[in-house]
Amino acid sequence: MKTLVSTESDYLTSNHSYSSDSFCEDSNRINNSKQLSQDGISEYNEDLNSSNYRLTENLINNQRIEYLEKMVSPLFITLLKYDEFEFGTKGESVKLMEEHLKINTLATITWFKSLYLHYFANDDKILIGILKVIDALSLENEAIQFEGKFMAMAALLHKNNEIKELGVRIFENNCSFDNYNILRNIHVETKWLQDYINQVKVDFKKELCL
Amino acid sequence: MNSFNTMNQINTKFQIVLFGSFEDIDPSIENMKFFFNTFSDKGFIPNVVNEVNLKVTNNDFKSDNINRVSLVKNDGEFIVKINTGTIELIVNNKNVEGVENQPNIDDFVTESIEIIKTIVTQFPKKFKRIGLVTQYFIKNLSVPKTHNEFSSEIEFMRNKRLVEFNQRILIREPKNISNSYEEFNISKDIKLGKQVINRNNLSPSVVEGFLITLDINTVPENLNFRFDTNSITEFTEIALEINNTIISQLNNKIK
């Protein structure tokens, strides 16, 4: 198999035998400055055989996403099925997410959201696991906290009551002015769910002294 | 003939790329003084530009200085970019004036080699990869007829109104540089495109034609820092010969 060689990085291998050691560099520290070319046109590409091959942010992120899809998804889904998510302990699925969020937050979130979308329609049990991971991480991880809001809002629309409830719980476990404002603008038809949301709003009002 | 019918050919871009390690050629005061003193009488103004720093190696991520040097001549007509991993010399025919006042490939290569030699004298370097990219816009052709010639298309798709056409081929060929075996990537891209042409005292016109891009480079797998300025000169001679052969054969197809 032809060996892919990067001009700068030695973690790209043609057989994609990545180990977490190879990815220990913190891609999140990649500087976001753009190359400002005088002619304003960036003609760089990701074709190794081109003179204009450059290791680009897109290439790194896309390769990371591909790795997560091929090599991490099977393990992650299995862990989601069997994790207990007990109060006070971190499940293995949560630890796995944390590890990959440290390496490349953007790519990991993109991969995580695609899993969410897929299992939203295909497997309630796994979707519940995903929501529990969001719940566990949203206090500590800013990116999960942010993206988790959208996933929690979507959960409110699911036909499964446990999933709906988890959606509210994600907001409930994170008392903030933003979450309060979001909940104020949510209205659901299901009575017990709306009552739950209302209770959370009341609790938030007290805690935030509104 | 090593060019298309000159009435039809517009040289849109020439580029030489050198791959290596150039972190030390940063926009420090000393370096900028050197670039200003050495290149200003050649018409180049040194600038500081930003670069995305993607140097990711095992267990060692450096917070690099992300400012790099760029030398600009005549408001962008000729640009030299000194990135951390590449040096690029680019001539862009931005203000296309028909076929007049076009950049010339031989002049570009000659000037580029002089610039490279000047830089290497100050910052002794070897390179691990070299590339030459040339781009031409061919106009005033019958688009369907030229498409047929370029593509050996099936009967149904021939002589129809062409809206999109992309053709790419990449080959590898062994060559010798400094008596060492090297492998060259040679790619040819042809696509249907439009070009804005400015004409004296007339409003610009947009013409349809074919954009041909040739990319000749040493393969990326060989990471050894082995090329010096002599090798670059040899490379450009070989690459120009390949370039001219391809252009000549394309010209024969469509005349």
Coordinates of C-alpha atoms in Angstrom, one line a residue:
Chain A
M1 CA 0.0 0.0 0.0
K2 CA 1.4 3.4 -1.0
T3 CA 2.5 5.4 2.0
L4 CA 1.0 8.7 2.3
V5 CA 3.6 11.2 3.3
S6 CA 2.8 14.6 4.7
T7 CA 5.2 17.4 4.3
E8 CA 4.9 18.3 8.0
S9 CA 3.1 15.6 9.9
D10 CA 4.1 12.1 10.6
Y11 CA 0.8 10.8 11.7
L12 CA -0.7 10.2 8.3
T13 CA -0.2 6.6 7.3
S14 CA -1.7 4.9 4.3
N15 CA -3.1 2.0 6.3
H16 CA -4.8 4.4 8.7
S17 CA -3.4 2.5 11.7
Y18 CA -3.8 5.4 14.0
S19 CA -3.2 5.0 17.7
S20 CA -4.2 7.6 20.2
D21 CA -0.5 8.2 20.8
S22 CA -0.1 9.3 17.3
F23 CA -2.8 11.8 17.8
C24 CA -1.7 13.2 21.1
E25 CA -0.9 16.6 19.6
D26 CA -3.5 19.1 20.4
S27 CA -5.0 20.1 17.1
N28 CA -7.1 22.6 18.9
R29 CA -4.1 24.8 19.2
I30 CA -3.8 25.1 15.4
N31 CA -3.7 28.8 14.7
N32 CA -6.7 30.0 12.9
S33 CA -5.0 32.7 10.9
K34 CA -5.7 32.5 7.3
Q35 CA -3.0 32.8 4.6
L36 CA -3.6 36.2 3.1
S37 CA -2.2 35.9 -0.4
Q38 CA -1.7 39.0 -2.3
D39 CA -3.8 37.8 -5.1
G40 CA -6.5 36.8 -2.7
I41 CA -6.9 33.4 -4.3
S42 CA -6.0 30.3 -2.4
E43 CA -5.3 27.5 -4.9
Y44 CA -4.0 25.0 -2.4
N45 CA -5.4 21.6 -2.4
E46 CA -5.2 18.2 -0.7
D47 CA -3.8 16.3 -3.6
L48 CA -0.4 14.9 -2.6
N49 CA 0.7 14.7 -6.2
S50 CA 0.1 18.4 -6.8
S51 CA 2.7 21.2 -6.4
N52 CA 0.0 23.1 -4.5
Y53 CA -0.5 20.3 -1.9
R54 CA -0.7 21.8 1.5
L55 CA -1.6 20.3 4.8
T56 CA -4.8 22.2 5.4
E57 CA -7.1 22.4 8.4
N58 CA -9.8 20.9 6.3
L59 CA -7.5 17.9 5.5
I60 CA -6.7 17.4 9.2
N61 CA -10.3 17.7 10.2
N62 CA -11.7 15.5 7.5
Q63 CA -9.1 12.8 8.1
R64 CA -9.9 12.9 11.8
I65 CA -13.6 12.6 11.1
E66 CA -12.9 9.6 8.8
Y67 CA -10.8 8.0 11.6
L68 CA -13.6 8.5 14.1
E69 CA -16.2 7.1 11.8
K70 CA -14.2 4.0 10.9
M71 CA -12.2 3.2 14.1
V72 CA -14.0 4.8 17.0
S73 CA -17.8 4.5 16.2
P74 CA -18.0 0.7 16.7
L75 CA -16.5 0.9 20.1
F76 CA -18.4 4.0 21.1
I77 CA -21.8 2.6 20.1
T78 CA -21.1 -0.6 22.0
L79 CA -20.1 1.3 25.1
L80 CA -23.3 3.4 24.8
K81 CA -25.4 0.3 24.8
Y82 CA -23.8 -1.1 28.0
D83 CA -22.8 2.0 30.1
E84 CA -24.8 2.4 33.3
F85 CA -24.3 6.2 33.5
E86 CA -24.6 6.1 37.2
F87 CA -24.6 9.3 39.2
G88 CA -21.1 10.3 40.3
T89 CA -19.2 8.0 37.9
K90 CA -18.1 8.6 34.4
G91 CA -19.0 5.9 32.0
E92 CA -16.5 4.5 29.5
S93 CA -18.3 6.2 26.6
V94 CA -18.0 9.5 28.3
K95 CA -14.2 9.0 28.9
L96 CA -13.8 8.0 25.2
M97 CA -15.6 11.2 24.1
E98 CA -13.4 13.3 26.4
E99 CA -10.3 11.8 25.0
H100 CA -11.2 12.6 21.4
L101 CA -12.6 16.1 22.3
K102 CA -9.1 16.9 23.6
I103 CA -7.5 15.9 20.3
N104 CA -9.8 17.6 17.9
T105 CA -12.9 19.2 19.3
L106 CA -14.3 20.3 16.0
A107 CA -14.0 17.0 14.2
T108 CA -15.2 15.1 17.3
I109 CA -18.3 17.3 17.6
T110 CA -19.1 16.9 13.9
W111 CA -18.8 13.1 14.1
F112 CA -20.9 13.1 17.3
K113 CA -23.7 15.1 15.7
S114 CA -23.8 12.8 12.7
L115 CA -24.2 9.9 15.1
Y116 CA -27.0 11.7 16.8
L117 CA -28.8 12.4 13.6
H118 CA -28.4 8.8 12.5
Y119 CA -29.7 7.2 15.7
F120 CA -32.4 9.8 16.2
A121 CA -34.4 7.8 13.6
N122 CA -32.8 4.4 14.1
D123 CA -32.2 3.4 17.6
D124 CA -33.8 4.9 20.7
K125 CA -31.5 3.1 23.1
I126 CA -28.4 4.5 21.5
L127 CA -29.9 7.9 21.2
I128 CA -30.6 7.8 25.0
G129 CA -26.9 6.9 25.5
I130 CA -25.8 9.8 23.4
L131 CA -28.0 12.2 25.3
K132 CA -26.6 10.9 28.6
V133 CA -23.1 11.6 27.3
I134 CA -24.1 15.1 26.5
D135 CA -25.6 15.4 30.0
A136 CA -22.4 14.2 31.6
L137 CA -20.1 16.4 29.6
S138 CA -22.1 19.6 29.2
L139 CA -21.0 21.1 32.5
E140 CA -17.3 20.6 31.8
N141 CA -17.0 21.0 28.1
E142 CA -17.9 24.2 26.4
A143 CA -18.3 22.8 22.9
I144 CA -20.6 20.0 24.2
Q145 CA -22.5 22.5 26.2
F146 CA -23.1 24.7 23.1
E147 CA -23.9 21.9 20.7
G148 CA -25.8 20.0 23.3
K149 CA -28.5 22.7 23.5
F150 CA -29.4 22.0 19.8
M151 CA -29.5 18.2 20.4
A152 CA -31.5 18.7 23.6
M153 CA -34.0 20.8 21.7
A154 CA -34.3 18.2 19.0
A155 CA -34.9 15.5 21.7
L156 CA -38.0 17.4 22.8
L157 CA -39.5 16.5 19.4
H158 CA -38.9 12.8 19.6
K159 CA -41.8 10.5 20.1
N160 CA -40.0 8.5 22.8
N161 CA -40.9 10.0 26.2
E162 CA -37.6 9.1 27.9
I163 CA -35.8 10.9 25.1
K164 CA -38.0 14.0 25.5
E165 CA -37.3 13.9 29.3
L166 CA -33.6 13.7 28.7
G167 CA -33.8 16.8 26.5
V168 CA -35.2 18.8 29.4
R169 CA -32.8 17.3 31.9
I170 CA -29.8 18.5 29.9
F171 CA -31.1 22.0 30.3
E172 CA -32.1 21.4 33.9
N173 CA -28.6 20.3 34.9
N174 CA -27.1 23.5 33.6
C175 CA -28.7 26.5 35.2
S176 CA -27.8 29.6 33.2
F177 CA -29.4 32.7 31.9
D178 CA -29.1 31.4 28.3
N179 CA -30.8 28.1 29.2
Y180 CA -33.5 29.9 31.0
N181 CA -34.2 32.1 28.0
I182 CA -34.2 29.1 25.7
L183 CA -36.7 27.3 27.9
R184 CA -38.9 30.4 28.0
N185 CA -39.2 30.2 24.2
I186 CA -40.0 26.5 24.0
H187 CA -43.6 25.3 24.0
V188 CA -44.5 21.7 23.6
E189 CA -48.0 20.1 23.2
T190 CA -47.4 17.2 25.6
K191 CA -48.8 18.4 29.0
W192 CA -46.5 16.5 31.3
L193 CA -43.5 17.7 29.3
Q194 CA -44.6 21.3 29.4
D195 CA -45.2 21.0 33.1
Y196 CA -41.6 19.7 33.6
I197 CA -40.2 22.5 31.5
N198 CA -42.3 25.1 33.5
Q199 CA -40.9 23.6 36.8
V200 CA -37.4 23.9 35.5
K201 CA -38.0 27.5 34.6
V202 CA -39.3 28.2 38.1
D203 CA -36.3 26.6 39.6
F204 CA -34.0 28.6 37.3
K205 CA -35.8 31.9 38.2
K206 CA -35.1 31.3 41.9
E207 CA -31.5 30.3 41.4
L208 CA -30.8 33.1 39.1
C209 CA -32.7 35.6 41.2
L210 CA -34.9 36.7 38.3
Chain B
M1 CA 6.1 25.2 -32.1
N2 CA 5.9 25.1 -28.3
S3 CA 2.9 27.2 -27.8
F4 CA -0.6 27.4 -29.1
N5 CA -1.3 29.8 -32.0
T6 CA -0.2 32.9 -30.2
M7 CA -3.3 34.8 -31.1
N8 CA -5.3 32.3 -29.1
Q9 CA -3.1 31.7 -26.1
I10 CA -3.2 33.6 -22.8
N11 CA -0.5 32.8 -20.2
T12 CA -2.5 33.0 -17.0
K13 CA -0.1 31.7 -14.4
F14 CA 3.4 30.4 -13.8
Q15 CA 4.5 29.0 -10.5
I16 CA 7.5 27.4 -9.0
V17 CA 7.2 25.7 -5.7
L18 CA 10.1 24.5 -3.5
F19 CA 9.4 22.3 -0.5
G20 CA 11.7 22.4 2.5
S21 CA 12.1 23.9 5.9
F22 CA 12.0 27.7 6.1
E23 CA 11.0 28.6 9.6
D24 CA 14.2 30.6 10.0
I25 CA 13.3 32.9 7.1
D26 CA 10.8 34.9 9.2
P27 CA 10.1 38.6 9.1
S28 CA 12.6 39.5 11.8
I29 CA 14.0 43.0 11.5
E30 CA 17.3 41.7 10.2
N31 CA 15.7 39.5 7.6
M32 CA 13.4 42.2 6.4
K33 CA 16.4 44.6 6.1
F34 CA 18.1 41.9 4.0
F35 CA 15.0 41.5 1.7
F36 CA 14.5 45.2 1.4
N37 CA 18.1 46.0 0.6
T38 CA 18.5 43.0 -1.8
F39 CA 15.2 43.0 -3.6
S40 CA 13.9 46.5 -3.7
D41 CA 16.0 47.5 -6.7
K42 CA 14.6 44.5 -8.5
G43 CA 11.1 45.9 -7.9
F44 CA 10.1 43.7 -5.0
I45 CA 8.6 45.1 -1.8
P46 CA 8.9 42.9 1.3
N47 CA 5.6 42.4 3.1
V48 CA 4.5 40.5 6.2
V49 CA 1.7 38.0 5.7
N50 CA -0.1 35.5 7.9
E51 CA 0.2 31.8 7.5
V52 CA -1.9 29.0 8.9
N53 CA 0.6 27.1 11.1
L54 CA 0.1 23.4 10.7
K55 CA 3.4 22.0 11.9
V56 CA 2.2 18.9 13.8
T57 CA 4.9 16.5 14.7
N58 CA 5.1 13.8 17.3
N59 CA 4.9 15.2 20.8
D60 CA 6.1 18.5 19.7
F61 CA 3.7 21.2 18.7
K62 CA 5.4 24.5 18.4
S63 CA 3.6 27.8 18.8
D64 CA 5.3 29.1 15.8
N65 CA 5.5 32.7 14.7
I66 CA 2.8 32.8 12.1
N67 CA 4.0 35.8 10.3
R68 CA 5.8 35.1 7.1
V69 CA 7.6 37.1 4.4
S70 CA 6.2 37.8 1.0
L71 CA 7.9 39.8 -1.8
V72 CA 5.6 41.6 -4.1
K73 CA 6.4 43.2 -7.4
N74 CA 4.2 45.6 -9.4
D75 CA 1.1 45.2 -7.3
G76 CA 1.0 41.5 -7.4
E77 CA 2.3 40.7 -10.9
F78 CA 5.1 38.7 -9.4
I79 CA 4.9 37.3 -5.8
V80 CA 7.5 35.4 -3.8
K81 CA 5.9 33.7 -0.7
I82 CA 8.2 32.3 1.9
N83 CA 6.1 30.0 4.0
T84 CA 7.3 27.6 6.7
G85 CA 7.2 24.6 4.4
T86 CA 7.3 26.1 0.9
I87 CA 8.8 28.9 -1.1
E88 CA 6.5 29.9 -4.0
L89 CA 7.3 32.1 -6.9
I90 CA 4.2 33.1 -8.8
V91 CA 3.4 35.2 -11.8
N92 CA -0.3 35.8 -12.3
N93 CA -1.5 37.5 -15.4
K94 CA -4.2 39.3 -13.5
N95 CA -4.9 42.2 -15.9
V96 CA -5.3 40.1 -18.9
E97 CA -4.9 42.2 -22.0
G98 CA -5.6 39.9 -24.7
V99 CA -2.4 38.4 -25.9
E100 CA -0.2 41.5 -25.4
N101 CA 2.1 42.0 -22.5
Q102 CA 1.9 38.5 -21.4
P103 CA 4.2 36.8 -18.9
N104 CA 6.9 34.7 -20.6
I105 CA 7.7 31.3 -19.2
D106 CA 11.5 31.5 -19.9
D107 CA 11.8 35.0 -18.3
F108 CA 9.8 33.8 -15.3
V109 CA 12.1 30.8 -14.8
T110 CA 15.3 32.8 -15.3
E111 CA 14.2 35.4 -12.8
S112 CA 12.9 32.8 -10.3
I113 CA 16.2 31.0 -10.3
E114 CA 18.1 34.2 -9.6
I115 CA 15.8 35.0 -6.7
I116 CA 16.2 31.5 -5.3
K117 CA 20.0 31.7 -5.6
T118 CA 19.9 35.1 -3.8
I119 CA 17.8 33.7 -1.0
V120 CA 19.9 30.5 -0.7
T121 CA 23.1 32.5 -0.5
Q122 CA 21.7 34.3 2.6
F123 CA 19.9 31.3 4.0
P124 CA 21.7 28.1 2.9
K125 CA 19.1 25.5 2.2
K126 CA 18.4 22.3 0.5
F127 CA 15.0 21.3 -0.7
K128 CA 13.0 18.1 -0.8
R129 CA 10.6 18.7 -3.6
I130 CA 10.3 21.0 -6.6
G131 CA 7.3 21.8 -8.7
L132 CA 6.5 23.9 -11.8
V133 CA 2.9 24.8 -12.6
T134 CA 1.9 26.5 -15.8
Q135 CA -1.6 27.6 -16.8
Y136 CA -2.9 28.7 -20.2
F137 CA -6.2 30.0 -21.4
I138 CA -7.0 29.1 -25.0
K139 CA -9.6 31.1 -26.7
N140 CA -11.0 31.7 -30.2
L141 CA -11.6 28.0 -30.7
S142 CA -14.7 26.1 -31.6
V143 CA -15.7 24.7 -28.2
P144 CA -17.4 21.6 -29.4
K145 CA -14.7 20.8 -31.9
T146 CA -11.9 21.4 -29.4
H147 CA -13.8 19.3 -26.8
N148 CA -14.0 16.5 -29.3
E149 CA -10.3 16.7 -30.0
F150 CA -9.4 16.7 -26.3
S151 CA -11.7 14.0 -25.2
S152 CA -12.5 11.2 -27.7
E153 CA -16.0 11.6 -26.4
I154 CA -18.8 9.1 -27.3
E155 CA -20.8 10.0 -30.3
F156 CA -23.9 11.2 -28.4
M157 CA -22.0 13.8 -26.4
R158 CA -20.1 15.2 -29.3
N159 CA -21.1 18.4 -31.1
K160 CA -23.5 19.4 -28.4
R161 CA -23.6 22.7 -26.5
L162 CA -20.9 22.2 -23.9
V163 CA -21.7 23.5 -20.5
E164 CA -19.1 21.8 -18.3
F165 CA -15.9 19.9 -19.2
N166 CA -13.2 18.7 -16.8
Q167 CA -10.4 16.4 -17.8
R168 CA -7.5 15.4 -15.7
I169 CA -4.6 13.0 -16.1
L170 CA -1.6 12.3 -13.9
I171 CA 1.3 10.2 -15.0
R172 CA 4.7 9.4 -13.5
E173 CA 7.9 9.4 -15.3
P174 CA 11.5 8.7 -14.2
K175 CA 14.1 11.4 -14.8
N176 CA 17.6 12.2 -13.6
I177 CA 18.6 15.2 -11.6
S178 CA 22.2 15.6 -10.7
N179 CA 22.7 12.0 -11.9
S180 CA 20.3 10.8 -9.3
Y181 CA 17.1 8.9 -10.1
E182 CA 14.0 11.0 -9.5
E183 CA 10.3 10.4 -10.3
F184 CA 8.2 13.2 -11.7
N185 CA 4.5 13.7 -11.4
I186 CA 3.2 15.2 -14.6
S187 CA -0.5 16.2 -14.6
K188 CA -2.6 17.9 -17.2
D189 CA -5.9 19.5 -16.4
I190 CA -8.2 20.8 -19.0
K191 CA -11.5 22.5 -18.3
L192 CA -14.0 24.7 -20.0
G193 CA -13.8 28.2 -18.6
K194 CA -14.3 31.9 -19.0
Q195 CA -11.8 34.6 -18.9
V196 CA -12.2 38.4 -18.6
I197 CA -10.1 40.2 -21.1
N198 CA -9.3 43.9 -20.9
R199 CA -8.8 45.7 -24.2
N200 CA -7.4 49.1 -24.7
N201 CA -10.0 51.8 -24.7
L202 CA -12.8 49.2 -24.8
S203 CA -14.8 47.6 -22.0
P204 CA -13.6 44.2 -20.8
S205 CA -15.0 41.2 -22.6
V206 CA -15.7 37.8 -21.2
V207 CA -14.6 35.0 -23.5
E208 CA -15.1 31.3 -23.4
G209 CA -12.3 28.9 -23.9
F210 CA -10.2 26.1 -22.3
L211 CA -8.1 26.5 -19.2
I212 CA -5.1 24.2 -19.4
T213 CA -3.0 23.6 -16.2
L214 CA 0.2 21.6 -16.3
D215 CA 1.8 20.6 -13.0
I216 CA 5.2 18.9 -13.1
N217 CA 6.8 18.1 -9.8
T218 CA 9.0 15.6 -8.0
V219 CA 7.1 12.9 -6.1
P220 CA 6.2 13.6 -2.5
E221 CA 7.3 10.3 -1.2
N222 CA 11.0 11.2 -1.3
L223 CA 11.5 13.4 1.8
N224 CA 15.3 13.8 1.6
F225 CA 16.6 17.3 1.5
R226 CA 18.7 16.8 -1.6
F227 CA 18.0 19.6 -4.1
D228 CA 20.3 22.6 -4.3
T229 CA 20.2 25.5 -6.8
N230 CA 21.9 23.5 -9.5
S231 CA 19.3 20.8 -9.1
I232 CA 16.6 23.5 -9.4
T233 CA 18.1 24.7 -12.6
E234 CA 18.3 21.2 -14.0
F235 CA 14.7 20.5 -12.9
T236 CA 13.3 23.6 -14.6
E237 CA 15.1 22.7 -17.8
I238 CA 13.6 19.2 -17.8
A239 CA 10.2 20.6 -16.7
L240 CA 10.1 23.2 -19.4
E241 CA 10.9 20.6 -22.0
I242 CA 8.1 18.5 -20.8
N243 CA 5.8 21.5 -20.6
N244 CA 6.6 22.6 -24.2
T245 CA 6.2 19.0 -25.5
I246 CA 2.7 18.7 -24.0
I247 CA 1.7 22.2 -25.3
S248 CA 3.0 21.4 -28.7
Q249 CA 1.1 18.1 -28.9
L250 CA -2.0 19.7 -27.6
N251 CA -1.6 22.4 -30.3
N252 CA -1.3 19.8 -32.9
K253 CA -4.5 18.2 -31.8
I254 CA -6.6 21.3 -32.1
K255 CA -5.2 23.2 -35.0

